[in-house]
Short mmCIF file of C-alpha atoms in Angstrom, two decimals:
data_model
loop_
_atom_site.label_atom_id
_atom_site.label_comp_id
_atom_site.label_asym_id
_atom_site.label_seq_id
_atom_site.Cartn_x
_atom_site.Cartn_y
_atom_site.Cartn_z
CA UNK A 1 20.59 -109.64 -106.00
CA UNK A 2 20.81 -109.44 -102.60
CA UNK A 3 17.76 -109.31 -99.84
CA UNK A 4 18.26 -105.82 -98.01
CA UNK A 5 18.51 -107.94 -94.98
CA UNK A 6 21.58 -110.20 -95.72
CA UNK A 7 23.19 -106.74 -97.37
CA UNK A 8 22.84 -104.92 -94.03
CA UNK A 9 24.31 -108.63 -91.83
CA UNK A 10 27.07 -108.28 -94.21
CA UNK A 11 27.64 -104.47 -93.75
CA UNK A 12 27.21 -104.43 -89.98
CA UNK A 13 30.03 -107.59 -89.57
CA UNK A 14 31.99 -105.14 -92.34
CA UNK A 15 31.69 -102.34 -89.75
CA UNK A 16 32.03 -104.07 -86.28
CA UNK A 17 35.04 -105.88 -88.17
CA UNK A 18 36.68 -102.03 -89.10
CA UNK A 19 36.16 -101.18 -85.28
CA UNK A 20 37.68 -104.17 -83.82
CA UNK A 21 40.69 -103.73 -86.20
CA UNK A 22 40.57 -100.35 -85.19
CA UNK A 23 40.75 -100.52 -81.63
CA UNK A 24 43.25 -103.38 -81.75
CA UNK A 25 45.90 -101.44 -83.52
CA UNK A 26 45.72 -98.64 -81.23
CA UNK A 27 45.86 -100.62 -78.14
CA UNK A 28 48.29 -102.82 -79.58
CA UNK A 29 47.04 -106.27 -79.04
CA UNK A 30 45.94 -106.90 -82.73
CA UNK A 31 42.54 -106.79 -83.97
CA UNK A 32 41.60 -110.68 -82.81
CA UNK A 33 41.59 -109.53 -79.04
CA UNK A 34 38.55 -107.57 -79.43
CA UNK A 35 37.32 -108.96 -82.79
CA UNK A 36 36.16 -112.45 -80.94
CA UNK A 37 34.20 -111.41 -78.14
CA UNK A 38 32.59 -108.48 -80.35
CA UNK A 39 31.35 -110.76 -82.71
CA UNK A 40 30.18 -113.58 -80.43
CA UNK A 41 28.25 -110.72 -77.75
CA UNK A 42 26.43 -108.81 -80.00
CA UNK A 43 26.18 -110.47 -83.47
CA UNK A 44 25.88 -113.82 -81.60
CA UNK A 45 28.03 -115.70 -84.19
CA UNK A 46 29.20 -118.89 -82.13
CA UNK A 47 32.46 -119.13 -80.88
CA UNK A 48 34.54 -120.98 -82.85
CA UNK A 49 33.33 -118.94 -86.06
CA UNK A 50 34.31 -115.81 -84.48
CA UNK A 51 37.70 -117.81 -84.00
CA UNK A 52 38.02 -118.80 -86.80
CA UNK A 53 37.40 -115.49 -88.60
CA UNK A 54 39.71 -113.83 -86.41
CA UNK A 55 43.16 -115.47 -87.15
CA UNK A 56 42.33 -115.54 -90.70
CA UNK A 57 41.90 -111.39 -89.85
CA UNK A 58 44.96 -112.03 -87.40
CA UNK A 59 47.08 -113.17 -90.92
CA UNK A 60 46.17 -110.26 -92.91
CA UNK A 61 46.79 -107.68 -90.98
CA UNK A 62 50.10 -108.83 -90.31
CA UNK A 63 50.68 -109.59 -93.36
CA UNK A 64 49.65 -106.13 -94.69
CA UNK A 65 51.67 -104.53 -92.21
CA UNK A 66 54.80 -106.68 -92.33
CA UNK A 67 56.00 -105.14 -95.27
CA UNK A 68 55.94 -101.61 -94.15
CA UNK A 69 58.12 -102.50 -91.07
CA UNK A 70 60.72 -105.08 -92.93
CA UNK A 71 61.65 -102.07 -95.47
CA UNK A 72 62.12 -99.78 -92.20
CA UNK A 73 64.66 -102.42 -90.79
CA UNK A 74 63.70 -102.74 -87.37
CA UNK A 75 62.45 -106.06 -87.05
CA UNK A 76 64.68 -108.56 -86.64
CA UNK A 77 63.75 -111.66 -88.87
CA UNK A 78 66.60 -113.69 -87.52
CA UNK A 79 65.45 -113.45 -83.64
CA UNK A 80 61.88 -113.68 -85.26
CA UNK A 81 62.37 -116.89 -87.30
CA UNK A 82 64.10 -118.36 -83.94
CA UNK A 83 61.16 -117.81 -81.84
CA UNK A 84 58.41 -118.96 -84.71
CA UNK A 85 60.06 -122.39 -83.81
CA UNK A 86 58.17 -122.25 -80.66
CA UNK A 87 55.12 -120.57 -81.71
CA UNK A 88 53.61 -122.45 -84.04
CA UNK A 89 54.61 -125.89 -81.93
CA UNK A 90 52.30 -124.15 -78.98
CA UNK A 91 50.01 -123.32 -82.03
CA UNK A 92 49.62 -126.82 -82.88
CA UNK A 93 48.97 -127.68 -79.68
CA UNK A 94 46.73 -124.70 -79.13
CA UNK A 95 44.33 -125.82 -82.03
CA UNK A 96 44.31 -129.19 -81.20
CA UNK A 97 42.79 -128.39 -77.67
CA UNK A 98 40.39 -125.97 -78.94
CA UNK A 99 39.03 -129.22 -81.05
CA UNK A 100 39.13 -130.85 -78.41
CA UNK A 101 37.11 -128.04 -76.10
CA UNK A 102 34.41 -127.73 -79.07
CA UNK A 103 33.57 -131.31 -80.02
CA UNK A 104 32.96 -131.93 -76.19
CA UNK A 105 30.43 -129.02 -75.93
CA UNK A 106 33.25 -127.16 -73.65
CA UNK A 107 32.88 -123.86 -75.52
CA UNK A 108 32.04 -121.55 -72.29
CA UNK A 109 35.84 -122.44 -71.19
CA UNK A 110 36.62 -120.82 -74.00
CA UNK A 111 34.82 -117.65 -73.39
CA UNK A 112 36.28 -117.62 -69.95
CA UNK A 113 39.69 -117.98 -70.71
CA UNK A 114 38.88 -115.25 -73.10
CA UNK A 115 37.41 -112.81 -70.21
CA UNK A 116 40.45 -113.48 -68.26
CA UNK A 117 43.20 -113.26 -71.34
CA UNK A 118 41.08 -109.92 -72.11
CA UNK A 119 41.69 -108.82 -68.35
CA UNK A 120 44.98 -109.43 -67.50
CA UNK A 121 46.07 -107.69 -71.13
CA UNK A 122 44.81 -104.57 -69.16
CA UNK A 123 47.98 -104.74 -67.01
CA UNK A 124 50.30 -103.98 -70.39
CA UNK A 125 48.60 -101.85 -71.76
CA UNK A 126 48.12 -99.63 -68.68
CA UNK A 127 52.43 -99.71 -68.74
CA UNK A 128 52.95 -99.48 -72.23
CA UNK A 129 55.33 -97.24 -73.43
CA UNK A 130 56.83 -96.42 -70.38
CA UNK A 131 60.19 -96.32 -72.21
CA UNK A 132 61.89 -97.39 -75.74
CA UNK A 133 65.32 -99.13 -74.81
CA UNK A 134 65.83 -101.35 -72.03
CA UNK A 135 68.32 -100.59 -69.94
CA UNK A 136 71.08 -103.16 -71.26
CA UNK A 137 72.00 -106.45 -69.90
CA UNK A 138 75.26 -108.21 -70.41
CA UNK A 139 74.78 -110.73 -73.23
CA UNK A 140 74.52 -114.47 -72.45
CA UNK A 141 75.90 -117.52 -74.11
CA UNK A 142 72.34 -117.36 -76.14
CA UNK A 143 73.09 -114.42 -77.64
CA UNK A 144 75.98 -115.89 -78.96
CA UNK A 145 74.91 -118.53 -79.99
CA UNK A 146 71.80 -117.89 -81.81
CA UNK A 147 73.07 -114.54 -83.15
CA UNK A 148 70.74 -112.12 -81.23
CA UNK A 149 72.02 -108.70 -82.42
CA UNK A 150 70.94 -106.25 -84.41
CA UNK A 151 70.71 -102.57 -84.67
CA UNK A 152 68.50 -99.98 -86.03
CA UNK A 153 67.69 -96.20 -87.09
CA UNK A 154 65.68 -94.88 -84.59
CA UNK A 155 63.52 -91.93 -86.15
CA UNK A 156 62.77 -89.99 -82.83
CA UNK A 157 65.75 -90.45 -81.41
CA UNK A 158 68.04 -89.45 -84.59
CA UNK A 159 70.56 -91.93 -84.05
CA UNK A 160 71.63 -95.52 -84.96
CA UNK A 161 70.82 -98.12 -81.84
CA UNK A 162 72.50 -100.84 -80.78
CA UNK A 163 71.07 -104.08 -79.02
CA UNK A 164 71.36 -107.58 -78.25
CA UNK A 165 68.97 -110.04 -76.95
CA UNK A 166 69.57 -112.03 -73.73
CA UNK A 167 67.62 -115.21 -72.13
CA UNK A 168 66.46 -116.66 -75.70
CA UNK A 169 65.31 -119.54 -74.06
CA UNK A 170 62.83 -117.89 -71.78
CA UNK A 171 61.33 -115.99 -74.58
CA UNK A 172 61.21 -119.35 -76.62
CA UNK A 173 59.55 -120.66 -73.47
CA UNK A 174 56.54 -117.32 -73.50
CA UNK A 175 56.48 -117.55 -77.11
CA UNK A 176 55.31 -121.31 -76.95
CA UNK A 177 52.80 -120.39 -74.71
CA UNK A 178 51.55 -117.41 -76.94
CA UNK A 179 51.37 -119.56 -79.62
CA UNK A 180 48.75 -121.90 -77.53
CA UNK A 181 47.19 -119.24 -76.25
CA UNK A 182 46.93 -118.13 -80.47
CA UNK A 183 45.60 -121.66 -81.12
CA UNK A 184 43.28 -122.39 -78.82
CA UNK A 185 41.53 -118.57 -78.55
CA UNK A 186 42.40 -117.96 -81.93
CA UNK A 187 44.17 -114.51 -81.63
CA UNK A 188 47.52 -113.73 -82.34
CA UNK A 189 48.51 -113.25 -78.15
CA UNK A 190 50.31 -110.22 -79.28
CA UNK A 191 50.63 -109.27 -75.62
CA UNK A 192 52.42 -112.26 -74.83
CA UNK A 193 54.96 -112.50 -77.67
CA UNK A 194 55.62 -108.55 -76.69
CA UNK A 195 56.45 -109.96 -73.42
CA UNK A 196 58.16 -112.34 -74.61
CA UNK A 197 61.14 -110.35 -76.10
CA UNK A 198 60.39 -107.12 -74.64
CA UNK A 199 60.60 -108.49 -71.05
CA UNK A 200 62.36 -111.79 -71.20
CA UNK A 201 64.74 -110.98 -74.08
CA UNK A 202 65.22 -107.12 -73.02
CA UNK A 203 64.81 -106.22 -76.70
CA UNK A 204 63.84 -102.72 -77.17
CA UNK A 205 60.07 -102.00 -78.04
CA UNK A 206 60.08 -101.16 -81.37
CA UNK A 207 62.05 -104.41 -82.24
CA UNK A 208 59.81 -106.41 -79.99
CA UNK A 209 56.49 -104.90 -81.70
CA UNK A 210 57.77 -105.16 -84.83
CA UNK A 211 59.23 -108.58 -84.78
CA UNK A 212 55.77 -109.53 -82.50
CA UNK A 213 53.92 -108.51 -85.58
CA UNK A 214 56.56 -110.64 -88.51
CA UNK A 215 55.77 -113.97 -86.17
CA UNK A 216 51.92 -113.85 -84.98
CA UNK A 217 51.87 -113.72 -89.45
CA UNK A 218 53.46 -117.61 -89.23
CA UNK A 219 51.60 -118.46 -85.76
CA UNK A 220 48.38 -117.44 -87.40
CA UNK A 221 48.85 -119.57 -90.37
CA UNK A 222 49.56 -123.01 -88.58
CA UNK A 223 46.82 -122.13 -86.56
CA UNK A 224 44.29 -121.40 -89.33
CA UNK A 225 45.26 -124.50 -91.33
CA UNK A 226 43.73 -126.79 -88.50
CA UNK A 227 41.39 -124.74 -87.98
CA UNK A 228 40.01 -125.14 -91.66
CA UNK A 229 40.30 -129.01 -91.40
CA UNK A 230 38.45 -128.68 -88.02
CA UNK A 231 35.92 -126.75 -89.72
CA UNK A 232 35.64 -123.48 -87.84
CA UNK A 233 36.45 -121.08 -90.58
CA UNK A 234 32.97 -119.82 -92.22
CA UNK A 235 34.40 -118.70 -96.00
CA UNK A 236 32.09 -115.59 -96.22
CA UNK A 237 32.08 -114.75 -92.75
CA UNK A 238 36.29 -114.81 -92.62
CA UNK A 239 36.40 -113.02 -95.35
CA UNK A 240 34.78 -110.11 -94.73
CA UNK A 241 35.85 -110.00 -91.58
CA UNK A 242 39.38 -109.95 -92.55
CA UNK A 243 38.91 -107.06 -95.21
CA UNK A 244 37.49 -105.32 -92.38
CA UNK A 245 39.89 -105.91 -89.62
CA UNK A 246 42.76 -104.82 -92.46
CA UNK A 247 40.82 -101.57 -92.95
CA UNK A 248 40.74 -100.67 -89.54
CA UNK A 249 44.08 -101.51 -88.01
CA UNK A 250 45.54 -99.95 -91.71
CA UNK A 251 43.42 -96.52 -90.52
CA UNK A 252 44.76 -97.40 -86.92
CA UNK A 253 48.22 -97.16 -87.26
CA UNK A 254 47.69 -93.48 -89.87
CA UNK A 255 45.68 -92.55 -86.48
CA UNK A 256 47.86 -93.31 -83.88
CA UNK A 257 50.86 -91.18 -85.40
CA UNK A 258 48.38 -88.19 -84.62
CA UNK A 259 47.06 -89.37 -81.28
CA UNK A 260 49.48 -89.42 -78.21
CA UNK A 261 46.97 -88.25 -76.01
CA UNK A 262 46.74 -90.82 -72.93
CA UNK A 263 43.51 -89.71 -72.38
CA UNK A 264 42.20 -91.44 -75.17
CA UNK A 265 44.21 -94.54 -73.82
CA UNK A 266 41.26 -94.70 -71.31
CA UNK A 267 38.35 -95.21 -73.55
CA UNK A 268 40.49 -98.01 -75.05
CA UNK A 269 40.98 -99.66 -71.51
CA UNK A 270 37.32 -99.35 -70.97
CA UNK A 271 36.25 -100.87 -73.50
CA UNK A 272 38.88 -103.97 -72.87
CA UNK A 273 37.50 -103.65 -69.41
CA UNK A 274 33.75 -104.41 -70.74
CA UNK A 275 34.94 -106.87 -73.27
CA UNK A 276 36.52 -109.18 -70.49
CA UNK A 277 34.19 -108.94 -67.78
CA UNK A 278 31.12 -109.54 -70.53
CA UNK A 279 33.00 -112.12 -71.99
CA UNK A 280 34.34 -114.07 -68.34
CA UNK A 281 30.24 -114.13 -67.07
CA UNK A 282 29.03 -114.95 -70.26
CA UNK A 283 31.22 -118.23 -70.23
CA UNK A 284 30.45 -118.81 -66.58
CA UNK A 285 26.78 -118.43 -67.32
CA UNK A 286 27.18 -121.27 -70.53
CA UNK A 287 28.85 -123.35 -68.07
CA UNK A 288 25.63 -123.24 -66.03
CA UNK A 289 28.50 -122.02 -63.19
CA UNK A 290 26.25 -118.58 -62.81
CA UNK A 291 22.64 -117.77 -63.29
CA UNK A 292 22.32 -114.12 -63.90
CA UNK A 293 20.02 -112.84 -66.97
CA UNK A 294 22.72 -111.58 -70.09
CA UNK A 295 20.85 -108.19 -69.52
CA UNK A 296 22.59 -108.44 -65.53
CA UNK A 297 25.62 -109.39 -67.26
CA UNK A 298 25.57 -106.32 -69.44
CA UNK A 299 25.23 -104.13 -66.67
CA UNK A 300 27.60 -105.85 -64.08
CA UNK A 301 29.90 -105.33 -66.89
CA UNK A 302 29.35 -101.55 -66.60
CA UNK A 303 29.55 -101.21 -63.30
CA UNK A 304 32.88 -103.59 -63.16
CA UNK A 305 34.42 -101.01 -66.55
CA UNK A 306 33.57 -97.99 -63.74
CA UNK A 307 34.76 -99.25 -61.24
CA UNK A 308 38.45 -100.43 -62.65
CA UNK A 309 38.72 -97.17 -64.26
CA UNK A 310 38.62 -95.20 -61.82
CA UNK A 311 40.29 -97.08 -59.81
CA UNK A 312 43.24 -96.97 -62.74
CA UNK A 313 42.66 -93.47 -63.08
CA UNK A 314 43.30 -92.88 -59.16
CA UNK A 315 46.15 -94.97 -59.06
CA UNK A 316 47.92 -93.69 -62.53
CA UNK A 317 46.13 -90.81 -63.87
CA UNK A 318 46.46 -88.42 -60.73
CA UNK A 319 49.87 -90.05 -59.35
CA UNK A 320 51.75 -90.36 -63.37
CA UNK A 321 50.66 -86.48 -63.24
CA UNK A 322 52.78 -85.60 -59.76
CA UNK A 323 54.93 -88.48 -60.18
CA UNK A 324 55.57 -87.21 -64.40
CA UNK A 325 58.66 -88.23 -65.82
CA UNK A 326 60.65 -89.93 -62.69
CA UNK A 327 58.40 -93.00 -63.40
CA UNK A 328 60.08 -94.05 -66.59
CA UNK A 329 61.63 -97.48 -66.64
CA UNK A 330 60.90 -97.46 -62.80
CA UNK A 331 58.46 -100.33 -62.42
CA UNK A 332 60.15 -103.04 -64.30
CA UNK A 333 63.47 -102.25 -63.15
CA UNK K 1 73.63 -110.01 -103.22
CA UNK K 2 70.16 -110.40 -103.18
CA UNK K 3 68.48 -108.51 -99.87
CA UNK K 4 66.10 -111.03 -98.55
CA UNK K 5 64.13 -108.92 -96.20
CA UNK K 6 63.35 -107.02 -99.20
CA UNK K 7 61.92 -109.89 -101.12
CA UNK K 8 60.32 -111.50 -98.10
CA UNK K 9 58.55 -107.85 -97.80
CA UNK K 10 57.33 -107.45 -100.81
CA UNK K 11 56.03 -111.26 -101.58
CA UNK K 12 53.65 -110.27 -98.30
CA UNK K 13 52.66 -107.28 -99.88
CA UNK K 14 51.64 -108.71 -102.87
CA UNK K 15 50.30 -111.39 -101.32
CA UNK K 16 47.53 -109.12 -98.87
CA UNK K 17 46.96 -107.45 -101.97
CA UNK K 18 46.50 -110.16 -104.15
CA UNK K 19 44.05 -111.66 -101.59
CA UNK K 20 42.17 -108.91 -100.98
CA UNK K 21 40.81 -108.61 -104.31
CA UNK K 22 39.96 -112.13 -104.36
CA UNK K 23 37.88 -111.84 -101.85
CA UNK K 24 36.28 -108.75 -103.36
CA UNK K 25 35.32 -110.43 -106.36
CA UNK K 26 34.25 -113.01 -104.56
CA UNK K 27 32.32 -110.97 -102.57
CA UNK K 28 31.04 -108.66 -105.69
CA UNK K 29 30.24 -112.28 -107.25
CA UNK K 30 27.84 -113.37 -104.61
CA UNK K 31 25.98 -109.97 -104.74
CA UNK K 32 25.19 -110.91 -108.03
CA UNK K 33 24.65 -114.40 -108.09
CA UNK K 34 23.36 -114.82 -104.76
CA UNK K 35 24.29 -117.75 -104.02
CA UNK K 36 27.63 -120.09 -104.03
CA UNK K 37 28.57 -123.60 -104.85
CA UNK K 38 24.78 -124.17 -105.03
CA UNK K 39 24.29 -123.18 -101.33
CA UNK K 40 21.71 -119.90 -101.01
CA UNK K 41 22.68 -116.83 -99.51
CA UNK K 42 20.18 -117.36 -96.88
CA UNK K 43 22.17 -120.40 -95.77
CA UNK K 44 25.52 -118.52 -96.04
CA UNK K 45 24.93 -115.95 -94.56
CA UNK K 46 23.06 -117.04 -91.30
CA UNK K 47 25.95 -116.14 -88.12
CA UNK K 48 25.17 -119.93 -87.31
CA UNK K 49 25.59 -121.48 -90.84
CA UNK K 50 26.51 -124.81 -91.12
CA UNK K 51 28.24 -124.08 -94.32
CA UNK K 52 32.32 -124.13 -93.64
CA UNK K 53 35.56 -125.43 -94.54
CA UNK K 54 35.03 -128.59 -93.20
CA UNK K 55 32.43 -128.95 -95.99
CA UNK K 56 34.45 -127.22 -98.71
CA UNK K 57 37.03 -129.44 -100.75
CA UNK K 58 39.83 -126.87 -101.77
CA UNK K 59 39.69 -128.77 -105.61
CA UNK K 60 35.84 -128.55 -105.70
CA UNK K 61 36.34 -125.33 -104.78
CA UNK K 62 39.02 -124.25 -107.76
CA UNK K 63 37.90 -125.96 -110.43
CA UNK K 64 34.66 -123.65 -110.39
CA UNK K 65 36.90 -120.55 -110.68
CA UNK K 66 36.23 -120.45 -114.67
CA UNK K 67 32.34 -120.51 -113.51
CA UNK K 68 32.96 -118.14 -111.61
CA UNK K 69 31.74 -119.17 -108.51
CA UNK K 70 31.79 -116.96 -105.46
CA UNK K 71 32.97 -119.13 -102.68
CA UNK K 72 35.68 -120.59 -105.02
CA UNK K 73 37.06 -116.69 -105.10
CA UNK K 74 36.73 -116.59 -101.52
CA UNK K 75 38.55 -119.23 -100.79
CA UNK K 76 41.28 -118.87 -103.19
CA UNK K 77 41.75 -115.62 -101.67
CA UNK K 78 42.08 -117.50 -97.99
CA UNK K 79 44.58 -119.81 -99.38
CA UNK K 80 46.84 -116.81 -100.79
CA UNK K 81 47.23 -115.57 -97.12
CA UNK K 82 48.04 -118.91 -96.07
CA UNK K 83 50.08 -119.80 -98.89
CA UNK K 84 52.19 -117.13 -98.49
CA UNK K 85 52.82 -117.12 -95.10
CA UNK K 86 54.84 -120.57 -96.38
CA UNK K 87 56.74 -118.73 -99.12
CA UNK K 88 57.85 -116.23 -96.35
CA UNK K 89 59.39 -119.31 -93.63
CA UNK K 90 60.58 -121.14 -97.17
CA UNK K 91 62.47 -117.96 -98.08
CA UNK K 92 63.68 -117.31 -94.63
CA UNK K 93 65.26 -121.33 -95.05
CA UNK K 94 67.02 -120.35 -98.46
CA UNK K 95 68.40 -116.87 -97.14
CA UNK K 96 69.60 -118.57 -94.05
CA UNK K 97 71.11 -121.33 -96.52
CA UNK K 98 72.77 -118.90 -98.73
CA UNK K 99 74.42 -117.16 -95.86
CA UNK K 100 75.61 -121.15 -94.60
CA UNK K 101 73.93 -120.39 -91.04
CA UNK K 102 73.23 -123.91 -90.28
CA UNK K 103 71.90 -123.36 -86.88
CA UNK K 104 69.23 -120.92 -88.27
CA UNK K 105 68.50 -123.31 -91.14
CA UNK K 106 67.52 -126.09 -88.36
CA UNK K 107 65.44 -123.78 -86.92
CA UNK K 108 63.86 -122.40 -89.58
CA UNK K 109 63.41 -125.96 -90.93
CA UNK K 110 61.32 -126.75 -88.10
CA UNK K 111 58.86 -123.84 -87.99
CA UNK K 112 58.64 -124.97 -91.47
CA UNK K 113 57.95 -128.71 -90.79
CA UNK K 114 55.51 -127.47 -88.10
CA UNK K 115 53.28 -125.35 -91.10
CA UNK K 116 53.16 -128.73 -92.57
CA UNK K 117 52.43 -130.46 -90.03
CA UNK K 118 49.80 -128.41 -89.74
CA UNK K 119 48.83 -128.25 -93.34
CA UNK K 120 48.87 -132.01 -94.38
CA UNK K 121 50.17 -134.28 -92.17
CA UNK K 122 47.99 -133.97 -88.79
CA UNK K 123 44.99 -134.20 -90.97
CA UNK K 124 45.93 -136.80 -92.76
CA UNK K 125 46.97 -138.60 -89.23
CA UNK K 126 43.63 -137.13 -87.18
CA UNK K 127 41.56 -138.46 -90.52
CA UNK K 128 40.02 -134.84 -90.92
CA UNK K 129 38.05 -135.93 -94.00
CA UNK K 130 36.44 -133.27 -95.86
CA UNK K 131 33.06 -133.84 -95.49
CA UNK K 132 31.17 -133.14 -99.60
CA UNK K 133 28.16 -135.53 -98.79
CA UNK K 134 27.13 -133.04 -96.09
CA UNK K 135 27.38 -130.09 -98.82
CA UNK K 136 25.75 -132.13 -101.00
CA UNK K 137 22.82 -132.67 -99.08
CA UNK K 138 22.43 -128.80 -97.82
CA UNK K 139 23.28 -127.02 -101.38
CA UNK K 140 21.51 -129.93 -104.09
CA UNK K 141 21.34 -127.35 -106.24
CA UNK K 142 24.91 -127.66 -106.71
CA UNK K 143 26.42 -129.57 -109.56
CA UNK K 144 29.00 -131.38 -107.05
CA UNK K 145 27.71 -134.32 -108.07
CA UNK K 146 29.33 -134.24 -111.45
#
């Protein structure tokens, strides 16, 4: 039998696992995002580990939630199929420079490109939802060609909708950088590929989300197969990590039917706010860049999550409450 | 006709599932046995443990299912995700077959070649050797050397 010590490591990576599945389905970027830096900050489980563990995560949860949303008919497997092409080449590539980045004792780059991924994934998430159908382009010889329509039953909005993709070979273009982005960090860059097709390809969201969530599945795979060979995924460690991450993002998405509350939205950016900035000075501090004590870091990390919230909160918060409803679909344009 | 989002659906459904308890057992296994392939818990479970898949060879691995090793469930249960992930872009080639959409075929062909590129041939080009004498040497207790 166990020691009560290795029972408890194994139950507190169980639980930290369940949170950061949690917290990635509710914010949307997938459990990864905020599994990695979670795991490497406070359990101090080395980088590539926490990588590792987090696309296996990254292909069950999509996996496990793949099914639900093929049987409801709104992701498109022919658009998502298309765009794999690109993702798991930049996957590929992705893995091979995170190899590349470890064996040459480069790991704090990694860490930093985390903080700033983590950072910059603010910006979507503060927009999300904003709208559910693009206001329609005309279609382009790619969506001719590579057959970019589709329609689905939309539940809230009780009728059948139309679409059509536009610009496939910009989203190919995103979509090969998500899939590096998957590779090297070892997350599924759900942000991205939602750019990919909800921006670039003016799908609607639900298709994009959807379809986001059929190809990180693939991305995750090529990315985890290298990663094996490579040597980065610890069996035990994945494992329960990945039962973990399921549980939570499973209880996410029950959760976030209930939730629609955008006040809770801001304990979620906080907490992506924290995540980054920890995560950016840690790397700068491995990378002998910076010299400031992790207990500095901690609290610089604070002080940075207070200051961008409010700072959020005064720009959105009190101006989305005047402003209300004449902001929707305004920004992108 | 056969509905091939359907099938592609369920074969990922069974496949999380089928995983998932894998792993369980695997992980119910090592409660009990504490320890795997002849490595100790301690070892396994440190957040630094030099004990990963670098080390593991997949057919070491299965042919201690019947002994019921731990790590073999574990990793059997790892391989199902990854496995199926395959089945799902090998389906998506035979659906786009049956419906003679050649362009989708190509492309689906690729993201299919990429998996195993990623699977078996970059390894076998970047010589990513397994390495057992390292296991050996951490976990003797293990009968690897059988």
């Amino acid at each position: 039998m166990f020691s009560l010590e290795s029972l408890f490591c194994c139950l507190e990576l169980l639980i930290f696992s369940i949170i950061a599945g949690l917290l990635g389905s509710l914010t949307g970027l997938g459990g990864g995002t905020v599994l990695v830096p979670i795991l490497t900050l406070f359990l101090g489980i080395p980088i590539a580990y926490a990588a590792g563990a987090s696309l296996i995560s990254t292909i069950a949860t999509s996996s496990g939630a793949a099914s639900a949303y093929i049987r409801d008919k709104i992701t498109n497997v022919r658009i998502g199929m298309g765009l794999n092409m690109g993702t798991t080449t930049g996957s590929i590539l992705g893995s091979l420079t995170a190899a590349y980045i470890y064996s040459h004792n480069l790991a704090w780059v990694i860490y930093v490109i985390f903080g700033i991924v983590i950072l910059l994934s603010i910006i979507p998430t503060v927009q999300r939802g904003k709208y559910e159908i693009p206001d329609p382009r005309p279609p382009d010889w790619t969506t001719r060609v590579f057959k970019l329509y589709g329609s689905y039953y939309d539940k809230a909005l009780k009728s059948e909708v139309r679409y059509w993709g536009v610009r496939w070979w910009l989203g190919l273009l995103i979509m090969f950088f998500a899939g590096f982005i998957s590779g090297l960090l070892g997350i599924g860059a759900g942000a991205l590929k939602v750019l990919g097709m909800d921006w670039a390809m003016n799908l609607p969201m639900k298709v994009s989300t959807t379809t986001s969530n059929f190809i990180i599945g693939v991305t995750a795979a090529t990315g985890s197969s290298l990663y094996w060979y490579f040597g980065y995924i610890q069996p035990l460690m994945a494992s329960i990590t990945a039962v973990g991450v399921l549980i939570g993002a499973m209880s996410g998405t029950r959760i976030l039917v209930r939730i629609t509350n955008k006040q809770v939205r801001w304990i979620f950016l906080a907490i992506l706010a924290y995540l980054g900035m920890a995560s950016l000075l840690r790397g700068l501090y491995y990378g002998h860049v910076i010299s400031i004590p992790i207990i500095t870091q901690y609290l610089l990390s604070v002080l940075f999550m207070g200051v961008l919230m409010s700072t959020l909160y005064y720009i959105y918060g009190i101006k989305m409450r005047t402003v209300n409803n004449t902001v929707r679909g305004g920004r992108n344009g | 006709m056969v509905d091939w989002d359907y099938v592609i659906g369920l074969t990922l459904r069974y496949s999380v599932i089928i995983s998932v308890t894998l792993i369980i057992i695997g992980l119910v296994l090592f409660h009990v046995k504490n320890e795997a392939l002849g490595c100790s818990s301690a070892l396994l479970l440190s957040p630094t443990s030099p004990i990963n898949t670098s080390m593991i060879p997949p057919n070491t691995a299965l042919t201690r299912l019947p002994s019921l090793d731990p790590l073999s469930f574990i990793l059997l249960g790892l391989m199902t995700l990854i496995a199926a992930q395959v089945l799902r872009v090998a389906l998506g080639v035979a659906s786009f077959v049956m419906e003679r959409d050649w362009l989708y075929v190509l492309l689906t062909s690729i993201v299919f070649l990429n998996l195993m590129l990623a699977i078996f041939i970059l390894p076998s080009i970047l010589h990513l050797h397994v390495n057992e004498l390292a296991l050996r040497v951490l976990c003797p207790s293990g009968s690897l050397t059988t």
